[in-house]
Amino acid sequence: MAVNANSTLLKRLMQQGIIDSDKASKVISEKSSNYRTLPELLINEKLIGSARLAEMATQVSHALSIDLDYYDLVSVPEDLRNEKLIRKNDMLPLAKRGRTMYLAVIDPTNIAAIEDFEFNTGLNAEVVVVEFDKLQKLIEKLFDSSFNMAGDAGDWDLGSLGIVEEEEDEGGVSTDKEDQPIIAFINKMLLDAIRKGASDLHFEPYEKMYRIRFRIDGILHEVANPPVALASRLSARLKVMSRLDIAEKRVPQDGRIKLKLSAKKSIDFRVSSLPTLWGEKIVMRILDSDSAMLGIDVLGYEDIQKQRYLAALAQPQGMILVTGPTGSGKTVSLYTGLAILNTSETNISTAEDPVEINLPGINQVQVNPRAGLTFASALKSFLRQDPDVVMVGEIRDLETAEIAIKAAQTGHLVLSTLHTNSAPETLTRLLNMGVPAYNVASSVSLIIAQRLARRLCTQCKAPEKLPDQELLRQGFTEEQLGSITIFKPVGCDHCTNGYKGRVGIYEVMPISGKMADIIMADGNSLDIANQAAREGINSLRQSGLLKAAAGVTSLAEVNRVTKG
């Protein structure tokens, strides 16, 4: 039986250049008689991968997609286990709700096969897109006489994702088998985000569409467009898992989810719901303690920068400030420093908003301004608790700054953050808050300004030819021109648009005696920056250029994060 090549999905794949039209036409004409379905032909002839085909099918149809690795075959309705029908159409009914069945398909544009399934079952089909190879394995497993209906949950405990064992509650959110597709879809999104190294997930309702995006390496990527009619059920499911009030849809709420991946591995999600014009937008921040405890050697510090940071951490007192915009990796830098200091001989207390990562051996306090527990009040309490090291999540006001500086001047090591663009600007920010110049000059020992740049994929990066004039304009020196090779992103199956992972770009500035004199003389950030340059301290821009010259990141990425 020949494959029908008149497919909406195939046309879209050709239009977007994902499949070469000439090659596809030739393969289809020569080999279509060997395959029953178009997806089978495309995948087996290696014209496209199974995962990529499922991704494109989801985009074309705007249907849900789920990962069959985490689907329990016990849920397949007994009365729909028609082997001939399932094998003929390469489709599998996953669940049934009333007169609707949830049908796993590879090509949702194959209307004839879907209608055939509906006709033979007497049910309406709501399709969900799955990967070809996983569907084939599941079908074989279903009809394997040795199949154990108890199934195999694998290493990842999806039951710990939320309150999946509870009965239907007042909001009408059922977590029984009837809602299995919604549950499976949410589980897939969470697990996909973890696998792809995402930092945040955005669930966004609009008038005529629903969008799910992952922030990967600092950039948002659209990953799914489920039907907008499911918006309320998706948000309700996420709110149940996060222990939020599902009946309250008028005010923002905050919650958490603990995802247990295995007996020894779990990941927390910080969840925020926000009422918008067309429903509740839900954003989830992934809090992975492993990523926060990477160790200083893998964060991207140059050798001299690492030595300066370690030297400041070794001091018994003083203040270390980490600065940069939201999402620049400040928390990881601070936690890395705390991990180095965390010994049985050291008393460490932190005030955070929120506490993102649990650090055993460190006394962590979640500030709660509504209850009167602010950064300033927490700091005051810390100083009565015999601390050696104090970490303040952020210096936001004069009161917090004054208490932190007092602690740094009285035998304590203080770590904190500020939101400024560079290390020199941090000093003037403190002065503008109202902190006396002599207190800034005598208490601050080190400032780290940082950004996160995407790493080039080592599998596909390619040299980029740039004229010497352009390299000089970007900031490279004459001496560097003959010895550097700039690389650009390409893109492959191992990365996202030519990038994989991120690396820190740093400006690590110890406060020298001459800088202290400039502060005392009411010097501005430009004066301090000029002195830092004379002392051989690389600016953020210079540090970024070093990463580009080393082939770690691209020049375009350095320009993006350093505003060059």
XYZ file of N, CA and C in Angstrom, residues 255-372:
354
model
N 3.111 29.979 45.227
C 3.169 28.648 45.805
C 4.424 27.914 45.364
N 4.505 26.647 45.714
C 5.671 25.829 45.368
C 5.219 24.426 44.998
N 6.020 23.773 44.178
C 5.821 22.370 43.830
C 7.149 21.658 44.049
N 7.101 20.495 44.649
C 8.300 19.647 44.745
C 8.125 18.473 43.800
N 9.005 18.373 42.847
C 8.976 17.282 41.872
C 10.045 16.264 42.244
N 9.608 15.078 42.623
C 10.529 14.021 43.013
C 10.875 13.195 41.788
N 12.107 13.317 41.317
C 12.531 12.599 40.121
C 12.949 11.176 40.423
N 13.539 10.986 41.600
C 13.974 9.655 42.003
C 14.105 9.672 43.520
N 14.576 8.564 44.077
C 14.701 8.484 45.537
C 15.678 9.525 46.078
N 16.658 9.925 45.260
C 17.687 10.840 45.741
C 17.657 12.201 45.059
N 16.745 12.405 44.133
C 16.756 13.640 43.344
C 15.380 14.272 43.327
N 15.300 15.521 43.735
C 14.046 16.263 43.638
C 14.356 17.696 43.237
N 13.385 18.335 42.625
C 13.530 19.711 42.157
C 12.302 20.496 42.592
N 12.527 21.703 43.081
C 11.434 22.575 43.489
C 11.085 23.549 42.369
N 9.819 23.899 42.294
C 9.342 24.943 41.390
C 8.695 26.044 42.232
N 9.104 27.278 42.026
C 8.420 28.409 42.647
C 7.357 28.894 41.668
N 6.118 28.946 42.102
C 4.985 29.189 41.210
C 4.338 30.535 41.531
N 4.063 31.300 40.495
C 3.394 32.594 40.645
C 2.231 32.669 39.675
N 1.025 32.945 40.197
C -0.144 33.124 39.332
C -0.504 34.602 39.288
N -0.935 35.053 38.115
C -1.262 36.466 37.911
C -2.528 36.582 37.066
N -3.586 37.212 37.593
C -4.797 37.403 36.776
C -4.512 38.345 35.603
N -4.830 37.901 34.398
C -4.679 38.748 33.215
C -6.035 38.894 32.541
N -6.067 39.606 31.442
C -7.332 39.892 30.766
C -8.059 38.632 30.337
N -7.320 37.595 29.939
C -7.947 36.403 29.365
C -7.749 35.165 30.234
N -7.382 35.343 31.483
C -7.191 34.196 32.366
C -5.968 34.388 33.234
N -5.570 33.340 33.909
C -4.437 33.419 34.821
C -3.148 32.996 34.125
N -2.189 33.896 34.114
C -0.852 33.535 33.649
C -0.094 32.932 34.823
N 0.561 31.827 34.570
C 1.325 31.156 35.617
C 2.769 31.020 35.163
N 3.673 31.495 36.011
C 5.104 31.401 35.742
C 5.738 30.543 36.820
N 6.561 29.606 36.395
C 7.219 28.684 37.312
C 8.730 28.840 37.190
N 9.400 29.084 38.303
C 10.853 29.157 38.339
C 11.400 27.833 38.857
N 12.304 27.229 38.114
C 12.909 25.963 38.521
C 14.040 26.248 39.496
N 13.949 25.637 40.669
C 14.957 25.831 41.711
C 15.691 24.512 41.899
N 16.807 24.383 41.224
C 17.592 23.144 41.259
C 18.836 23.379 42.094
N 18.912 22.733 43.245
C 20.051 22.954 44.137
C 21.363 22.541 43.490
N 21.324 21.558 42.580
C 22.557 21.138 41.910
C 23.154 22.274 41.078
N 22.284 23.059 40.416
C 22.779 24.142 39.579
C 23.341 25.277 40.404
N 22.896 25.392 41.655
C 23.377 26.469 42.517
C 24.647 26.080 43.252
N 25.063 24.836 43.154
C 26.255 24.384 43.866
C 27.272 23.818 42.872
N 27.487 24.547 41.806
C 28.348 24.054 40.746
C 29.817 24.051 41.131
N 30.219 24.963 42.006
C 31.632 25.128 42.311
C 32.211 26.274 41.522
N 33.120 26.979 42.120
C 33.628 28.222 41.530
C 34.389 27.980 40.232
N 34.926 26.777 40.063
C 35.765 26.517 38.884
C 34.974 26.435 37.586
N 33.672 26.230 37.659
C 32.889 26.060 36.425
C 31.976 27.252 36.137
N 32.090 28.320 36.928
C 31.197 29.465 36.749
C 31.678 30.441 35.689
N 32.931 30.308 35.270
C 33.412 31.180 34.204
C 34.360 32.272 34.658
N 34.769 32.273 35.929
C 35.725 33.273 36.398
C 37.083 33.044 35.742
N 37.723 34.148 35.319
C 39.127 34.049 34.926
C 39.960 33.757 36.181
N 41.165 33.230 36.008
C 41.974 32.824 37.169
C 42.174 33.964 38.163
N 42.512 35.144 37.678
C 42.765 36.268 38.579
C 41.476 36.696 39.277
N 40.342 36.587 38.561
C 39.052 36.937 39.171
C 38.689 35.952 40.275
N 38.933 34.673 40.024
C 38.649 33.662 41.044
C 39.523 33.884 42.282
N 40.780 34.229 42.069
C 41.676 34.485 43.199
C 41.199 35.675 44.029
N 40.723 36.716 43.364
C 40.224 37.888 44.089
C 38.991 37.546 44.919
N 38.084 36.742 44.360
C 36.879 36.352 45.090
C 37.245 35.486 46.303
N 38.098 34.508 46.089
C 38.499 33.629 47.187
C 39.231 34.398 48.276
N 40.051 35.376 47.892
C 40.764 36.188 48.877
C 39.787 36.989 49.737
N 38.748 37.541 49.108
C 37.754 38.303 49.867
C 36.958 37.383 50.798
N 36.650 36.166 50.340
C 35.935 35.220 51.186
C 36.765 34.779 52.384
N 38.066 34.805 52.230
C 38.953 34.377 53.320
C 39.101 35.432 54.403
N 38.647 36.662 54.144
C 38.756 37.723 55.134
C 37.734 37.513 56.251
N 38.100 37.843 57.517
C 37.157 37.647 58.617
C 36.036 38.679 58.644
N 36.218 39.807 57.960
C 35.186 40.831 57.950
C 35.231 41.589 56.631
N 34.243 42.449 56.439
C 34.152 43.195 55.197
C 32.870 42.856 54.465
N 32.644 43.547 53.345
C 31.420 43.348 52.577
C 31.737 42.989 51.139
N 31.127 41.910 50.662
C 31.231 41.487 49.266
C 29.882 41.740 48.618
N 29.861 42.528 47.567
C 28.620 42.862 46.877
C 28.627 42.253 45.476
N 27.531 41.610 45.107
C 27.368 41.065 43.766
C 26.255 41.858 43.097
N 26.518 42.364 41.897
C 25.564 43.249 41.249
C 25.283 42.817 39.819
N 24.121 43.171 39.352
C 23.706 42.817 37.998
C 22.194 42.781 37.918
N 21.638 42.718 36.728
C 20.180 42.680 36.574
C 19.602 41.343 37.019
N 18.283 41.273 37.119
C 17.607 40.023 37.437
C 17.955 38.962 36.394
N 18.279 37.759 36.876
C 18.615 36.672 35.964
C 20.056 36.667 35.502
N 20.929 37.397 36.194
C 22.334 37.448 35.778
C 23.210 36.466 36.554
N 22.616 35.652 37.411
C 23.389 34.637 38.119
C 23.927 35.077 39.461
N 23.410 36.174 40.023
C 23.914 36.666 41.301
C 23.735 35.628 42.414
N 22.554 34.984 42.414
C 22.267 34.012 43.471
C 23.267 32.863 43.451
N 23.600 32.372 42.256
C 24.551 31.262 42.153
C 25.925 31.689 42.661
N 26.344 32.916 42.322
C 27.642 33.396 42.808
C 27.661 33.484 44.329
N 26.573 33.983 44.919
C 26.501 34.082 46.371
C 26.481 32.702 47.019
N 25.660 31.794 46.491
C 25.581 30.450 47.071
C 26.909 29.706 46.935
N 27.605 29.952 45.838
C 28.914 29.329 45.672
C 29.876 29.801 46.765
N 29.853 31.119 47.045
C 30.679 31.647 48.131
C 30.278 31.080 49.482
N 28.963 30.977 49.728
C 28.499 30.427 51.002
C 28.897 28.962 51.144
N 28.852 28.218 50.043
C 29.242 26.806 50.099
C 30.707 26.658 50.491
N 31.557 27.579 50.013
C 32.972 27.551 50.381
C 33.148 27.850 51.865
N 32.329 28.762 52.392
C 32.450 29.184 53.798
C 31.741 28.235 54.755
N 30.887 27.360 54.244
C 30.016 26.535 55.082
C 30.787 25.378 55.709
N 31.313 25.607 56.890
C 32.022 24.574 57.650
C 31.408 24.483 59.043
N 31.789 23.463 59.779
C 31.236 23.273 61.122
C 31.707 24.348 62.096
N 32.767 25.083 61.734
C 33.287 26.124 62.622
C 32.661 27.493 62.366
N 31.815 27.596 61.342
C 31.300 28.903 60.923
C 29.792 28.976 61.097
N 29.314 30.068 61.702
C 27.878 30.304 61.857
C 27.419 31.252 60.750
N 26.595 30.747 59.851
C 26.150 31.518 58.691
C 24.637 31.695 58.755
N 24.173 32.919 58.558
C 22.747 33.209 58.509
C 22.445 34.013 57.248
N 21.318 33.718 56.623
C 20.932 34.441 55.414
C 19.504 34.954 55.544
N 19.239 36.122 54.967
C 17.887 36.663 54.831
C 17.603 36.769 53.340
N 16.565 36.057 52.862
C 16.330 35.964 51.424
C 14.850 36.208 51.103
N 14.598 36.660 49.904
C 13.230 36.900 49.446
C 13.107 36.541 47.961
N 12.724 35.312 47.654
C 12.429 34.217 48.590
C 13.670 33.359 48.814
N 13.558 32.377 49.724
C 14.606 31.362 49.871
C 14.452 30.404 48.690
N 15.413 30.461 47.778
C 15.266 29.665 46.549
C 15.821 28.254 46.689
N 16.974 28.134 47.325
C 17.625 26.835 47.434
C 17.912 26.535 48.898
N 17.555 25.335 49.315
C 17.853 24.915 50.682
C 19.327 24.552 50.799
N 20.019 25.188 51.762
C 21.445 24.951 51.963
C 21.658 24.341 53.345
N 21.841 23.027 53.452
C 22.048 22.397 54.756
C 23.261 22.998 55.480
N 23.101 23.269 56.770
C 24.180 23.833 57.561
C 24.164 25.344 57.628
N 23.218 25.975 56.902
C 23.108 27.432 56.889
C 21.721 27.827 57.375
N 21.650 28.827 58.246
C 20.381 29.280 58.810
C 19.733 30.271 57.848
N 18.718 29.819 57.147
C 18.085 30.644 56.113
C 16.747 31.184 56.607
N 16.537 32.467 56.394
C 15.319 33.144 56.837
C 14.592 33.706 55.625
N 13.315 33.402 55.517
C 12.459 33.963 54.471
C 11.862 35.270 54.984
N 12.214 36.400 54.378
C 11.667 37.674 54.831
C 10.166 37.730 54.511
N 9.447 38.437 55.367
C 7.992 38.569 55.222
C 7.595 39.979 55.649
N 7.675 40.943 54.721
C 7.405 42.341 55.090
C 6.029 42.547 55.707
N 5.025 41.779 55.268
C 3.680 41.947 55.822
C 3.634 41.624 57.308
N 4.485 40.694 57.727
C 4.539 40.318 59.142
C 5.594 41.121 59.900
N 6.234 42.063 59.221
C 7.252 42.881 59.878
C 8.655 42.320 59.815
